[in-house]
Amino acid sequence: MELKVLILDDEEIILEGLCSFPWERYGCKVSGKATNGLAGLEEIKKQEPDLIVSDIKMPEMDGLAFAKEARALLPDVEIVFLTGYDNFEFARKAIKISAAEYLLKPVDMKEMHHVVEKITTKIYGTRQKISDYKELRKKYKEALPVVKNKVISDLIHGRYSDYSNIKRRLSSFNIYLRQFAVLYGRPHTINRDVQMDLDEDLFNFVICNVCEEILEKYGAKVYYEIGAMGYCFLVSFSQVIDSVDCEKKCIDACEEMKESLKEVLQMDISFGVSNSSLDVSLLSEAYSQAVDACERCAYLGEESEVLAYADVVDLKRSSWQLNDGEKNRILSELVRGNVETAKMFISQVFMRCDEIEASKFSAMELLMTCYRYLNNGITAAEEKKERYSILSESLKKIHNSYTKNGAVDVLKNALMYFSNLNSGATINRNEHMAGRIYEYVEHNYIEDLSLDFLADQFKMSKTYINRLLKNYCGKSFLEVLVDMRMKKAEQLLVSGEMKVYEIAKSVGYHDQSYFIRVFKKYYGVTPNAYKKI
């Protein structure tokens, strides 16, 4: 953006001379001129210049009085004084008004260039700093939700060693945890067709948005974290209430969230609810309570899909257990089909435990967790029955094992079985989706199709669409599209009923010359030459 310059001088010749200075060389333009200070003030109000070049000796209002008023209107404006008097008193007053420079008449053009370059460099430097600051503020505001979530995540997972300043840190982000509880939700049945129709980020957003709306209805401020195996919701109440009432609110909200997610996403989910607390240093403990309660749902039957930690706290548990990171690593390897890597990691993890009962409990817990994830979307009754039978048998074998190694071996075999089945199901789903995309292109190749359009249509990434087509059709989206168009173009050419430009349009090309180039590249000859073959 050009800098605006206002020039004041009561001598017309000098005024015009200053206006003809090559201001554009320094990114400036003369936006106004005046022959006295009063007229100059009017120009300031209209133009809001960045730089003022003003004579000192002028009628009605001299340059010094004008500059003082100008500075009041535009505190950051740069001012250059011109005067025919080499007078120290004038210079002293000019400096007091914070003039940028002080030049003598007649103006030396070399000195003028030097002064203008110096001042414009300063103005542009200041503007850049302001711009950088604004951009930084903008980025900070955009990143603030992420930063807030990081602070909450660090608290939840116990990453702070010193809680003395944590309230101050939270308040700096306008996070106030007076009375809070943690809810942990873990899906155990997901309709894969519904999930695949939504991008993963959108799928997670829908879950969190549904839950957040319901929790806010119960008077809670909500912070959430999406994990590989479940969803954590930190709910904070602005008023301190009885802990029993607080937990009841959370349980009622979880019941409503469960029903809403069932209706919206055809998804079944279990929730664990921690004890309520007033002490942020206990947030990590509350998270563990919620996860613990959620995991207990698997052992207490189908009706126990919302469980408070207060109801299971008396159930004793070994001090040793797999942490979330270890569970996520094992599950991630199984989902990717890296069964041997998962088995090796399981062996390493269980080597740390010397207690047979703790090993058996953790093995059963891990098997249940992986079963829920790897068998989501199975709808065939016979297949569900067979898989559940394998699960029940494996849990019984682990429970009855006399050695740690025996329990771990049963765990590995069961996980390998479910992982292999999951890989087959994934392949079938991917083939089905690739077929849907291929069929859509086949029916709409005449339209202006693009990867962006398909990504929006099928709610998945462009890269994933290309990968699906490449894996199951052997070609990228563009290759598939060109194939279909060229084969149809060949049929129309052979029939001889249409002209080349008509064929081009009928197979999706609006530019005849571009169609001819594509055709020649595909068949090695032009359309007209192909007709004669």
Short mmCIF file of C-alpha atoms in Angstrom, two decimals:
data_model
loop_
_atom_site.label_atom_id
_atom_site.label_comp_id
_atom_site.label_asym_id
_atom_site.label_seq_id
_atom_site.Cartn_x
_atom_site.Cartn_y
_atom_site.Cartn_z
CA MET A 1 0.00 0.00 0.00
CA GLU A 2 1.34 3.44 -0.98
CA LEU A 3 2.24 5.97 1.70
CA LYS A 4 0.23 9.20 1.60
CA VAL A 5 2.19 12.46 1.61
CA LEU A 6 0.85 15.91 2.55
CA ILE A 7 2.92 18.95 1.46
CA LEU A 8 2.60 22.51 2.88
CA ASP A 9 4.36 25.64 1.59
CA ASP A 10 3.11 29.17 1.00
CA GLU A 11 5.30 29.58 -2.11
CA GLU A 12 3.51 28.06 -5.12
CA ILE A 13 6.71 27.31 -7.05
CA ILE A 14 8.26 25.41 -4.12
CA LEU A 15 4.94 23.61 -3.44
CA GLU A 16 4.70 22.37 -7.03
CA GLY A 17 8.38 21.49 -7.04
CA LEU A 18 7.96 19.32 -3.95
CA CYS A 19 4.88 17.68 -5.49
CA SER A 20 6.90 16.75 -8.59
CA PHE A 21 9.53 14.95 -6.52
CA PRO A 22 9.68 11.23 -7.59
CA TRP A 23 7.70 10.02 -4.58
CA GLU A 24 6.63 6.82 -6.36
CA ARG A 25 10.27 5.65 -6.23
CA TYR A 26 9.80 5.30 -2.46
CA GLY A 27 6.27 3.86 -2.55
CA CYS A 28 4.57 7.23 -1.91
CA LYS A 29 2.00 9.44 -3.55
CA VAL A 30 1.04 13.06 -2.85
CA SER A 31 -2.49 12.88 -1.46
CA GLY A 32 -2.88 16.55 -0.56
CA LYS A 33 -1.25 19.99 -0.49
CA ALA A 34 -1.87 23.31 1.28
CA THR A 35 -0.39 26.82 1.51
CA ASN A 36 -0.87 27.28 5.27
CA GLY A 37 -1.35 25.36 8.50
CA LEU A 38 -5.11 25.82 8.78
CA ALA A 39 -5.70 24.42 5.29
CA GLY A 40 -3.21 21.67 6.13
CA LEU A 41 -5.28 20.58 9.15
CA GLU A 42 -8.34 20.21 6.94
CA GLU A 43 -6.32 18.04 4.55
CA ILE A 44 -5.14 15.89 7.47
CA LYS A 45 -8.73 15.17 8.49
CA LYS A 46 -9.58 14.16 4.93
CA GLN A 47 -6.42 12.29 3.92
CA GLU A 48 -4.80 10.99 7.15
CA PRO A 49 -1.29 11.15 5.62
CA ASP A 50 1.66 9.00 6.68
CA LEU A 51 4.26 11.72 5.95
CA ILE A 52 4.04 15.53 6.13
CA VAL A 53 6.54 17.90 4.50
CA SER A 54 5.89 21.37 5.86
CA ASP A 55 7.44 24.83 5.60
CA ILE A 56 7.92 26.50 9.00
CA LYS A 57 7.24 30.12 8.04
CA MET A 58 3.66 30.32 6.69
CA PRO A 59 0.79 32.81 7.09
CA GLU A 60 -2.27 32.25 9.35
CA MET A 61 -0.69 29.24 11.08
CA ASP A 62 3.03 28.53 10.91
CA GLY A 63 4.58 25.10 10.54
CA LEU A 64 5.38 24.61 14.21
CA ALA A 65 1.82 25.38 15.38
CA PHE A 66 0.47 23.23 12.56
CA ALA A 67 2.77 20.32 13.50
CA LYS A 68 1.61 20.43 17.11
CA GLU A 69 -2.04 20.17 16.01
CA ALA A 70 -1.17 17.53 13.41
CA ARG A 71 0.58 15.41 16.02
CA ALA A 72 -2.53 15.59 18.22
CA LEU A 73 -4.66 14.29 15.33
CA LEU A 74 -2.15 11.71 14.05
CA PRO A 75 0.32 10.72 16.80
CA ASP A 76 2.36 8.46 14.48
CA VAL A 77 2.66 10.77 11.48
CA GLU A 78 6.23 11.57 10.33
CA ILE A 79 7.04 15.27 9.84
CA VAL A 80 9.80 16.93 7.80
CA PHE A 81 10.31 20.69 8.28
CA LEU A 82 11.57 23.03 5.58
CA THR A 83 12.82 26.53 6.37
CA GLY A 84 14.99 29.21 4.91
CA TYR A 85 16.38 30.09 8.32
CA ASP A 86 19.36 28.22 9.65
CA ASN A 87 18.20 28.98 13.14
CA PHE A 88 18.94 26.77 16.15
CA GLU A 89 15.79 27.92 17.96
CA PHE A 90 13.60 26.68 15.12
CA ALA A 91 15.48 23.39 15.08
CA ARG A 92 15.09 23.02 18.86
CA LYS A 93 11.32 23.60 18.67
CA ALA A 94 11.02 21.21 15.74
CA ILE A 95 12.84 18.50 17.68
CA LYS A 96 10.51 19.12 20.65
CA ILE A 97 7.52 18.46 18.40
CA SER A 98 9.28 15.23 17.33
CA ALA A 99 9.93 16.17 13.73
CA ALA A 100 11.50 13.39 11.71
CA GLU A 101 13.93 15.67 9.83
CA TYR A 102 14.84 19.34 9.42
CA LEU A 103 15.91 20.60 5.93
CA LEU A 104 17.05 24.03 4.77
CA LYS A 105 15.79 25.88 1.73
CA PRO A 106 16.66 25.74 -1.06
CA VAL A 107 16.38 21.99 -0.75
CA ASP A 108 19.31 19.93 -1.91
CA MET A 109 17.70 17.14 -4.00
CA LYS A 110 20.39 14.65 -3.01
CA GLU A 111 19.65 15.35 0.65
CA MET A 112 15.90 15.19 -0.08
CA HIS A 113 16.29 11.68 -1.53
CA HIS A 114 18.33 10.63 1.47
CA VAL A 115 15.72 11.97 3.94
CA VAL A 116 12.72 10.48 2.12
CA GLU A 117 14.41 7.08 1.84
CA LYS A 118 15.28 7.14 5.53
CA ILE A 119 11.75 8.10 6.65
CA THR A 120 9.87 5.73 4.33
CA THR A 121 12.11 2.86 5.40
CA LYS A 122 11.23 3.68 9.00
CA ILE A 123 7.48 3.86 8.23
CA TYR A 124 7.48 0.59 6.32
CA GLY A 125 9.51 -1.03 9.10
CA THR A 126 6.98 0.13 11.69
CA ARG A 127 4.10 -1.07 9.54
CA GLN A 128 5.74 -4.45 9.12
CA LYS A 129 6.16 -4.78 12.87
CA ILE A 130 2.48 -3.87 13.38
CA SER A 131 1.49 -6.32 10.65
CA ASP A 132 3.66 -9.05 12.18
CA TYR A 133 2.15 -8.34 15.59
CA LYS A 134 -1.40 -8.50 14.21
CA GLU A 135 -0.59 -11.73 12.38
CA LEU A 136 0.91 -13.13 15.56
CA ARG A 137 -2.19 -12.14 17.52
CA LYS A 138 -4.37 -13.72 14.85
CA LYS A 139 -2.39 -16.96 14.93
CA TYR A 140 -2.47 -16.94 18.71
CA LYS A 141 -6.26 -16.57 18.71
CA GLU A 142 -6.55 -19.37 16.16
CA ALA A 143 -4.24 -21.58 18.21
CA LEU A 144 -5.84 -20.70 21.56
CA PRO A 145 -8.34 -23.60 21.54
CA VAL A 146 -5.47 -25.99 20.82
CA VAL A 147 -3.33 -24.44 23.56
CA LYS A 148 -6.22 -24.67 26.03
CA ASN A 149 -6.77 -28.30 25.14
CA LYS A 150 -3.04 -28.95 25.59
CA VAL A 151 -3.13 -27.46 29.10
CA ILE A 152 -6.19 -29.57 29.96
CA SER A 153 -4.57 -32.65 28.43
CA ASP A 154 -1.39 -32.11 30.47
CA LEU A 155 -3.50 -31.85 33.62
CA ILE A 156 -5.57 -34.92 32.80
CA HIS A 157 -2.53 -37.05 32.12
CA GLY A 158 -0.55 -35.79 35.13
CA ARG A 159 2.25 -34.10 33.17
CA TYR A 160 2.62 -31.27 35.71
CA SER A 161 5.03 -31.91 38.56
CA ASP A 162 4.29 -28.64 40.34
CA TYR A 163 0.67 -27.57 40.87
CA SER A 164 1.49 -24.40 42.82
CA ASN A 165 0.98 -22.11 39.82
CA ILE A 166 -1.54 -24.19 37.92
CA LYS A 167 -4.58 -22.07 38.91
CA ARG A 168 -2.80 -18.94 37.72
CA ARG A 169 -1.92 -20.67 34.44
CA LEU A 170 -5.50 -21.85 33.97
CA SER A 171 -6.94 -18.41 34.70
CA SER A 172 -4.62 -16.88 32.08
CA PHE A 173 -6.59 -18.96 29.54
CA ASN A 174 -9.93 -18.18 31.22
CA ILE A 175 -10.23 -21.75 32.42
CA TYR A 176 -11.86 -21.98 35.84
CA LEU A 177 -12.36 -25.41 37.39
CA ARG A 178 -14.41 -24.94 40.55
CA GLN A 179 -16.14 -28.29 40.79
CA PHE A 180 -15.39 -30.84 38.10
CA ALA A 181 -15.69 -34.47 37.08
CA VAL A 182 -14.23 -36.48 34.22
CA LEU A 183 -16.31 -38.61 31.85
CA TYR A 184 -14.68 -41.18 29.61
CA GLY A 185 -16.56 -42.71 26.69
CA ARG A 186 -15.45 -45.72 24.67
CA PRO A 187 -17.43 -46.92 21.61
CA HIS A 188 -18.04 -50.65 21.44
CA THR A 189 -20.34 -50.91 18.42
CA ILE A 190 -20.04 -48.59 15.42
CA ASN A 191 -21.97 -48.83 12.15
CA ARG A 192 -19.06 -48.88 9.70
CA ASP A 193 -21.21 -47.65 6.79
CA VAL A 194 -22.11 -44.52 8.76
CA GLN A 195 -18.49 -44.04 9.87
CA MET A 196 -17.10 -44.43 6.35
CA ASP A 197 -19.60 -41.90 4.99
CA LEU A 198 -17.96 -39.30 7.24
CA ASP A 199 -14.38 -38.09 7.30
CA GLU A 200 -12.66 -39.22 10.53
CA ASP A 201 -12.32 -35.64 11.78
CA LEU A 202 -15.99 -34.95 11.01
CA PHE A 203 -17.03 -38.21 12.70
CA ASN A 204 -15.16 -37.25 15.87
CA PHE A 205 -16.52 -33.70 15.69
CA VAL A 206 -20.12 -34.98 15.56
CA ILE A 207 -19.54 -37.16 18.64
CA CYS A 208 -17.93 -34.36 20.64
CA ASN A 209 -20.44 -31.75 19.49
CA VAL A 210 -23.43 -33.92 20.47
CA CYS A 211 -21.91 -34.61 23.89
CA GLU A 212 -20.89 -30.99 24.47
CA GLU A 213 -24.40 -29.69 23.72
CA ILE A 214 -25.97 -32.15 26.14
CA LEU A 215 -23.46 -31.48 28.93
CA GLU A 216 -23.90 -27.72 28.58
CA LYS A 217 -27.64 -28.28 28.98
CA TYR A 218 -26.82 -29.73 32.40
CA GLY A 219 -24.97 -26.53 33.30
CA ALA A 220 -21.43 -27.72 32.65
CA LYS A 221 -18.53 -26.11 30.82
CA VAL A 222 -16.91 -28.80 28.67
CA TYR A 223 -13.31 -29.50 27.61
CA TYR A 224 -12.70 -32.64 25.60
CA GLU A 225 -9.86 -34.76 24.29
CA ILE A 226 -10.07 -37.37 21.52
CA GLY A 227 -7.90 -40.42 22.11
CA ALA A 228 -7.17 -43.47 19.97
CA MET A 229 -9.51 -45.60 22.06
CA GLY A 230 -12.08 -43.21 23.48
CA TYR A 231 -13.29 -39.70 24.30
CA CYS A 232 -12.48 -37.81 27.48
CA PHE A 233 -14.78 -35.01 28.68
CA LEU A 234 -13.77 -32.72 31.52
CA VAL A 235 -16.95 -31.10 32.85
CA SER A 236 -16.75 -28.08 35.13
CA PHE A 237 -19.65 -26.59 37.07
CA SER A 238 -19.70 -22.88 37.89
CA GLN A 239 -21.48 -23.43 41.22
CA VAL A 240 -20.35 -25.87 43.90
CA ILE A 241 -23.05 -28.45 44.50
CA ASP A 242 -23.31 -31.63 46.53
CA SER A 243 -20.94 -34.28 45.12
CA VAL A 244 -23.75 -36.84 44.88
CA ASP A 245 -25.90 -34.38 42.88
CA CYS A 246 -22.90 -33.54 40.69
CA GLU A 247 -22.25 -37.19 39.84
CA LYS A 248 -25.97 -37.78 39.21
CA LYS A 249 -26.00 -34.91 36.73
CA CYS A 250 -23.02 -36.47 34.96
CA ILE A 251 -24.64 -39.92 34.85
CA ASP A 252 -27.94 -38.49 33.53
CA ALA A 253 -26.02 -36.56 30.88
CA CYS A 254 -24.11 -39.72 29.88
CA GLU A 255 -27.37 -41.63 29.49
CA GLU A 256 -28.71 -38.89 27.23
CA MET A 257 -25.45 -38.73 25.27
CA LYS A 258 -25.54 -42.49 24.77
CA GLU A 259 -29.08 -42.36 23.39
CA SER A 260 -28.32 -39.39 21.09
CA LEU A 261 -25.21 -41.03 19.62
CA LYS A 262 -27.21 -44.20 19.06
CA GLU A 263 -29.79 -42.19 17.14
CA VAL A 264 -27.40 -39.91 15.20
CA LEU A 265 -24.51 -42.29 14.41
CA GLN A 266 -25.97 -45.74 15.15
CA MET A 267 -23.15 -46.13 17.67
CA ASP A 268 -23.17 -47.81 21.07
CA ILE A 269 -20.86 -46.28 23.65
CA SER A 270 -20.05 -46.92 27.31
CA PHE A 271 -19.27 -44.12 29.76
CA GLY A 272 -17.31 -44.05 32.99
CA VAL A 273 -17.86 -41.20 35.46
CA SER A 274 -15.25 -40.11 38.00
CA ASN A 275 -15.87 -38.78 41.49
CA SER A 276 -16.40 -35.01 41.54
CA SER A 277 -13.65 -32.82 42.97
CA LEU A 278 -12.70 -29.22 43.82
CA ASP A 279 -8.92 -29.75 43.64
CA VAL A 280 -7.27 -29.48 40.18
CA SER A 281 -4.28 -31.48 41.42
CA LEU A 282 -6.66 -34.47 41.52
CA LEU A 283 -7.65 -34.13 37.85
CA SER A 284 -5.29 -36.89 36.70
CA GLU A 285 -6.71 -39.20 39.35
CA ALA A 286 -10.25 -38.33 38.21
CA TYR A 287 -9.30 -39.25 34.64
CA SER A 288 -8.01 -42.65 35.82
CA GLN A 289 -11.23 -43.18 37.76
CA ALA A 290 -13.36 -42.45 34.67
CA VAL A 291 -11.30 -44.79 32.47
CA ASP A 292 -11.41 -47.48 35.14
CA ALA A 293 -15.20 -47.21 35.47
CA CYS A 294 -15.62 -47.29 31.69
CA GLU A 295 -13.52 -50.43 31.39
CA ARG A 296 -15.60 -52.11 34.10
CA CYS A 297 -18.69 -51.77 31.88
CA ALA A 298 -17.42 -54.68 29.79
CA TYR A 299 -17.54 -57.02 32.75
CA LEU A 300 -20.89 -56.01 34.23
CA GLY A 301 -23.25 -56.82 31.37
CA GLU A 302 -24.98 -54.93 28.61
CA GLU A 303 -27.16 -52.86 30.92
CA SER A 304 -24.14 -51.32 32.65
CA GLU A 305 -23.16 -48.91 29.88
CA VAL A 306 -22.87 -45.89 32.18
CA LEU A 307 -20.94 -46.58 35.35
CA ALA A 308 -19.74 -44.29 38.14
CA TYR A 309 -16.39 -44.93 39.76
CA ALA A 310 -18.11 -44.64 43.15
CA ASP A 311 -19.98 -47.87 42.30
CA VAL A 312 -16.85 -49.88 41.49
CA VAL A 313 -14.28 -48.40 43.85
CA ASP A 314 -14.64 -51.36 46.22
CA LEU A 315 -13.70 -53.84 43.48
CA LYS A 316 -10.04 -54.46 44.23
CA ARG A 317 -7.56 -54.23 41.45
CA SER A 318 -3.88 -55.06 41.16
CA SER A 319 -1.42 -52.23 41.24
CA TRP A 320 0.05 -53.32 37.88
CA GLN A 321 -1.82 -52.65 34.65
CA LEU A 322 -1.22 -51.65 31.05
CA ASN A 323 -1.27 -47.90 30.49
CA ASP A 324 -3.19 -46.20 27.69
CA GLY A 325 -0.05 -45.71 25.60
CA GLU A 326 0.72 -49.44 25.64
CA LYS A 327 -2.88 -50.35 24.78
CA ASN A 328 -2.91 -47.84 21.94
CA ARG A 329 0.39 -49.19 20.56
CA ILE A 330 -0.90 -52.79 20.56
CA LEU A 331 -4.24 -51.85 19.03
CA SER A 332 -2.57 -49.67 16.39
CA GLU A 333 -0.32 -52.53 15.28
CA LEU A 334 -3.28 -54.94 15.10
CA VAL A 335 -5.39 -52.50 13.06
CA ARG A 336 -2.51 -52.11 10.59
CA GLY A 337 -2.20 -55.89 10.33
CA ASN A 338 1.22 -56.01 12.04
CA VAL A 339 0.26 -59.01 14.17
CA GLU A 340 3.79 -60.26 14.82
CA THR A 341 4.93 -56.82 15.98
CA ALA A 342 1.91 -56.62 18.29
CA LYS A 343 2.64 -60.08 19.73
CA MET A 344 6.28 -59.16 20.36
CA PHE A 345 5.29 -55.94 22.11
CA ILE A 346 2.72 -57.82 24.25
CA SER A 347 5.49 -60.18 25.40
CA GLN A 348 7.72 -57.22 26.34
CA VAL A 349 4.94 -55.48 28.27
CA PHE A 350 3.84 -58.53 30.29
CA MET A 351 7.45 -59.37 31.18
CA ARG A 352 7.28 -56.46 33.65
CA CYS A 353 4.53 -58.09 35.70
CA ASP A 354 5.34 -60.81 38.23
CA GLU A 355 1.79 -61.24 39.52
CA ILE A 356 -0.21 -63.97 37.82
CA GLU A 357 -3.58 -62.46 38.79
CA ALA A 358 -2.58 -59.00 37.60
CA SER A 359 -1.37 -60.48 34.30
CA LYS A 360 -4.61 -62.40 33.81
CA PHE A 361 -6.76 -59.37 34.61
CA SER A 362 -4.80 -57.11 32.23
CA ALA A 363 -4.85 -59.78 29.50
CA MET A 364 -8.65 -60.06 29.74
CA GLU A 365 -9.00 -56.28 29.81
CA LEU A 366 -6.79 -55.87 26.70
CA LEU A 367 -8.65 -58.62 24.88
CA MET A 368 -12.00 -56.96 25.58
CA THR A 369 -10.71 -53.57 24.44
CA CYS A 370 -9.30 -54.93 21.18
CA TYR A 371 -12.38 -57.08 20.58
CA ARG A 372 -14.66 -54.03 20.81
CA TYR A 373 -12.58 -52.10 18.30
CA LEU A 374 -11.71 -54.90 15.85
CA ASN A 375 -15.27 -56.23 15.65
CA ASN A 376 -17.18 -52.98 15.22
CA GLY A 377 -19.64 -53.00 12.33
CA ILE A 378 -20.20 -56.79 12.26
CA THR A 379 -23.91 -57.23 11.54
CA ALA A 380 -24.29 -60.84 10.36
CA ALA A 381 -25.82 -62.79 13.26
CA GLU A 382 -23.84 -66.00 12.65
CA GLU A 383 -20.56 -64.12 12.35
CA LYS A 384 -21.27 -62.15 15.55
CA LYS A 385 -22.13 -65.35 17.36
CA GLU A 386 -18.93 -67.06 16.22
CA ARG A 387 -16.72 -64.14 17.20
CA TYR A 388 -18.39 -63.77 20.58
CA SER A 389 -17.93 -67.48 21.16
CA ILE A 390 -14.18 -67.15 20.52
CA LEU A 391 -14.05 -64.17 22.88
CA SER A 392 -15.90 -66.00 25.68
CA GLU A 393 -13.76 -69.10 25.30
CA SER A 394 -10.53 -67.06 25.31
CA LEU A 395 -11.57 -65.09 28.41
CA LYS A 396 -12.39 -68.35 30.19
CA LYS A 397 -9.00 -69.84 29.23
CA ILE A 398 -7.14 -66.75 30.45
CA HIS A 399 -9.09 -66.80 33.72
CA ASN A 400 -8.27 -70.48 34.27
CA SER A 401 -4.58 -70.21 33.31
CA TYR A 402 -2.10 -71.34 35.95
CA THR A 403 0.82 -69.36 34.53
CA LYS A 404 1.36 -65.87 33.20
CA ASN A 405 2.82 -67.20 29.94
CA GLY A 406 -0.22 -69.40 29.42
CA ALA A 407 -2.58 -66.43 29.79
CA VAL A 408 -0.47 -64.29 27.44
CA ASP A 409 -0.37 -67.05 24.79
CA VAL A 410 -4.17 -67.30 24.82
CA LEU A 411 -4.34 -63.50 24.50
CA LYS A 412 -1.97 -63.47 21.50
CA ASN A 413 -3.84 -66.23 19.66
CA ALA A 414 -7.21 -64.56 20.18
CA LEU A 415 -5.90 -61.15 19.05
CA MET A 416 -4.30 -62.71 15.98
CA TYR A 417 -7.63 -64.34 15.10
CA PHE A 418 -9.61 -61.10 15.47
CA SER A 419 -6.97 -59.04 13.66
CA ASN A 420 -7.00 -61.38 10.66
CA LEU A 421 -10.79 -61.25 10.52
CA ASN A 422 -10.67 -57.46 10.79
CA SER A 423 -8.16 -57.25 7.90
CA GLY A 424 -10.53 -59.30 5.73
CA ALA A 425 -13.49 -57.12 6.68
CA THR A 426 -11.48 -53.96 5.96
CA ILE A 427 -10.52 -55.29 2.53
CA ASN A 428 -14.18 -56.03 1.76
CA ARG A 429 -15.24 -52.56 2.92
CA ASN A 430 -12.52 -50.92 0.84
CA GLU A 431 -13.49 -52.95 -2.22
CA HIS A 432 -17.09 -51.90 -1.73
CA MET A 433 -16.15 -48.23 -1.39
CA ALA A 434 -13.81 -48.36 -4.41
CA GLY A 435 -16.69 -49.90 -6.37
CA ARG A 436 -19.05 -47.11 -5.32
CA ILE A 437 -16.56 -44.45 -6.41
CA TYR A 438 -15.83 -46.22 -9.71
CA GLU A 439 -19.54 -46.56 -10.42
CA TYR A 440 -20.13 -42.88 -9.65
CA VAL A 441 -17.39 -41.82 -12.09
CA GLU A 442 -18.78 -44.23 -14.68
CA HIS A 443 -22.22 -42.61 -14.50
CA ASN A 444 -20.99 -39.01 -14.32
CA TYR A 445 -17.80 -38.85 -16.41
CA ILE A 446 -19.41 -36.26 -18.68
CA GLU A 447 -19.48 -33.80 -15.74
CA ASP A 448 -16.56 -31.65 -14.52
CA LEU A 449 -15.38 -34.27 -12.06
CA SER A 450 -12.36 -33.69 -9.84
CA LEU A 451 -10.76 -35.27 -6.80
CA ASP A 452 -11.95 -32.29 -4.74
CA PHE A 453 -15.53 -32.92 -5.84
CA LEU A 454 -15.33 -36.65 -5.07
CA ALA A 455 -13.73 -35.96 -1.69
CA ASP A 456 -16.71 -33.77 -0.81
CA GLN A 457 -19.20 -36.23 -2.28
CA PHE A 458 -17.88 -39.27 -0.39
CA LYS A 459 -16.65 -37.41 2.74
CA MET A 460 -13.10 -38.73 2.56
CA SER A 461 -9.69 -37.35 1.62
CA LYS A 462 -8.45 -37.04 -1.97
CA THR A 463 -5.42 -39.17 -1.11
CA TYR A 464 -7.62 -41.96 0.27
CA ILE A 465 -9.85 -41.96 -2.85
CA ASN A 466 -6.81 -42.21 -5.11
CA ARG A 467 -5.36 -45.00 -2.95
CA LEU A 468 -8.63 -46.97 -3.05
CA LEU A 469 -8.88 -46.73 -6.84
CA LYS A 470 -5.20 -47.56 -7.27
CA ASN A 471 -5.44 -50.62 -5.03
CA TYR A 472 -8.66 -52.03 -6.43
CA CYS A 473 -8.75 -50.74 -10.02
CA GLY A 474 -5.01 -50.44 -10.67
CA LYS A 475 -5.40 -46.81 -11.74
CA SER A 476 -5.62 -43.34 -10.22
CA PHE A 477 -8.81 -41.27 -10.38
CA LEU A 478 -7.54 -39.28 -13.38
CA GLU A 479 -6.55 -42.46 -15.23
CA VAL A 480 -9.97 -44.00 -14.53
CA LEU A 481 -11.74 -40.85 -15.76
CA VAL A 482 -9.66 -40.61 -18.95
CA ASP A 483 -10.18 -44.35 -19.60
CA MET A 484 -13.95 -44.00 -19.46
CA ARG A 485 -14.02 -40.89 -21.60
CA MET A 486 -11.66 -42.28 -24.25
CA LYS A 487 -13.50 -45.63 -24.54
CA LYS A 488 -16.80 -43.80 -25.02
CA ALA A 489 -15.16 -41.42 -27.52
CA GLU A 490 -13.83 -44.44 -29.47
CA GLN A 491 -17.34 -45.95 -29.66
CA LEU A 492 -18.80 -42.68 -30.95
CA LEU A 493 -16.01 -42.30 -33.54
CA VAL A 494 -16.55 -45.81 -34.85
CA SER A 495 -20.29 -45.22 -35.18
CA GLY A 496 -19.51 -42.22 -37.41
CA GLU A 497 -22.67 -40.37 -36.47
CA MET A 498 -21.08 -37.41 -34.69
CA LYS A 499 -18.46 -34.78 -35.46
CA VAL A 500 -15.28 -34.54 -33.39
CA TYR A 501 -16.36 -31.41 -31.49
CA GLU A 502 -19.71 -33.09 -30.67
CA ILE A 503 -17.93 -36.19 -29.38
CA ALA A 504 -15.59 -34.06 -27.27
CA LYS A 505 -18.52 -32.34 -25.61
CA SER A 506 -20.44 -35.58 -25.08
CA VAL A 507 -17.56 -37.18 -23.14
CA GLY A 508 -16.89 -34.20 -20.87
CA TYR A 509 -14.41 -31.99 -22.80
CA HIS A 510 -15.47 -28.41 -23.50
CA ASP A 511 -12.23 -27.64 -25.36
CA GLN A 512 -12.01 -29.58 -28.65
CA SER A 513 -8.25 -29.03 -29.07
CA TYR A 514 -7.59 -30.36 -25.57
CA PHE A 515 -9.77 -33.41 -26.31
CA ILE A 516 -7.75 -34.08 -29.48
CA ARG A 517 -4.46 -33.90 -27.53
CA VAL A 518 -5.73 -36.31 -24.87
CA PHE A 519 -7.09 -38.68 -27.51
CA LYS A 520 -3.83 -38.67 -29.45
CA LYS A 521 -1.83 -39.33 -26.30
CA TYR A 522 -4.18 -42.23 -25.41
CA TYR A 523 -4.51 -43.90 -28.85
CA GLY A 524 -1.41 -42.58 -30.62
CA VAL A 525 -3.41 -40.89 -33.40
CA THR A 526 -5.87 -38.01 -33.72
CA PRO A 527 -9.64 -38.71 -33.73
CA ASN A 528 -9.90 -38.06 -37.48
CA ALA A 529 -6.98 -40.38 -38.20
CA TYR A 530 -8.56 -43.04 -35.95
CA LYS A 531 -11.75 -42.91 -38.07
CA LYS A 532 -9.75 -43.92 -41.14
CA ILE A 533 -8.03 -46.91 -39.52
#
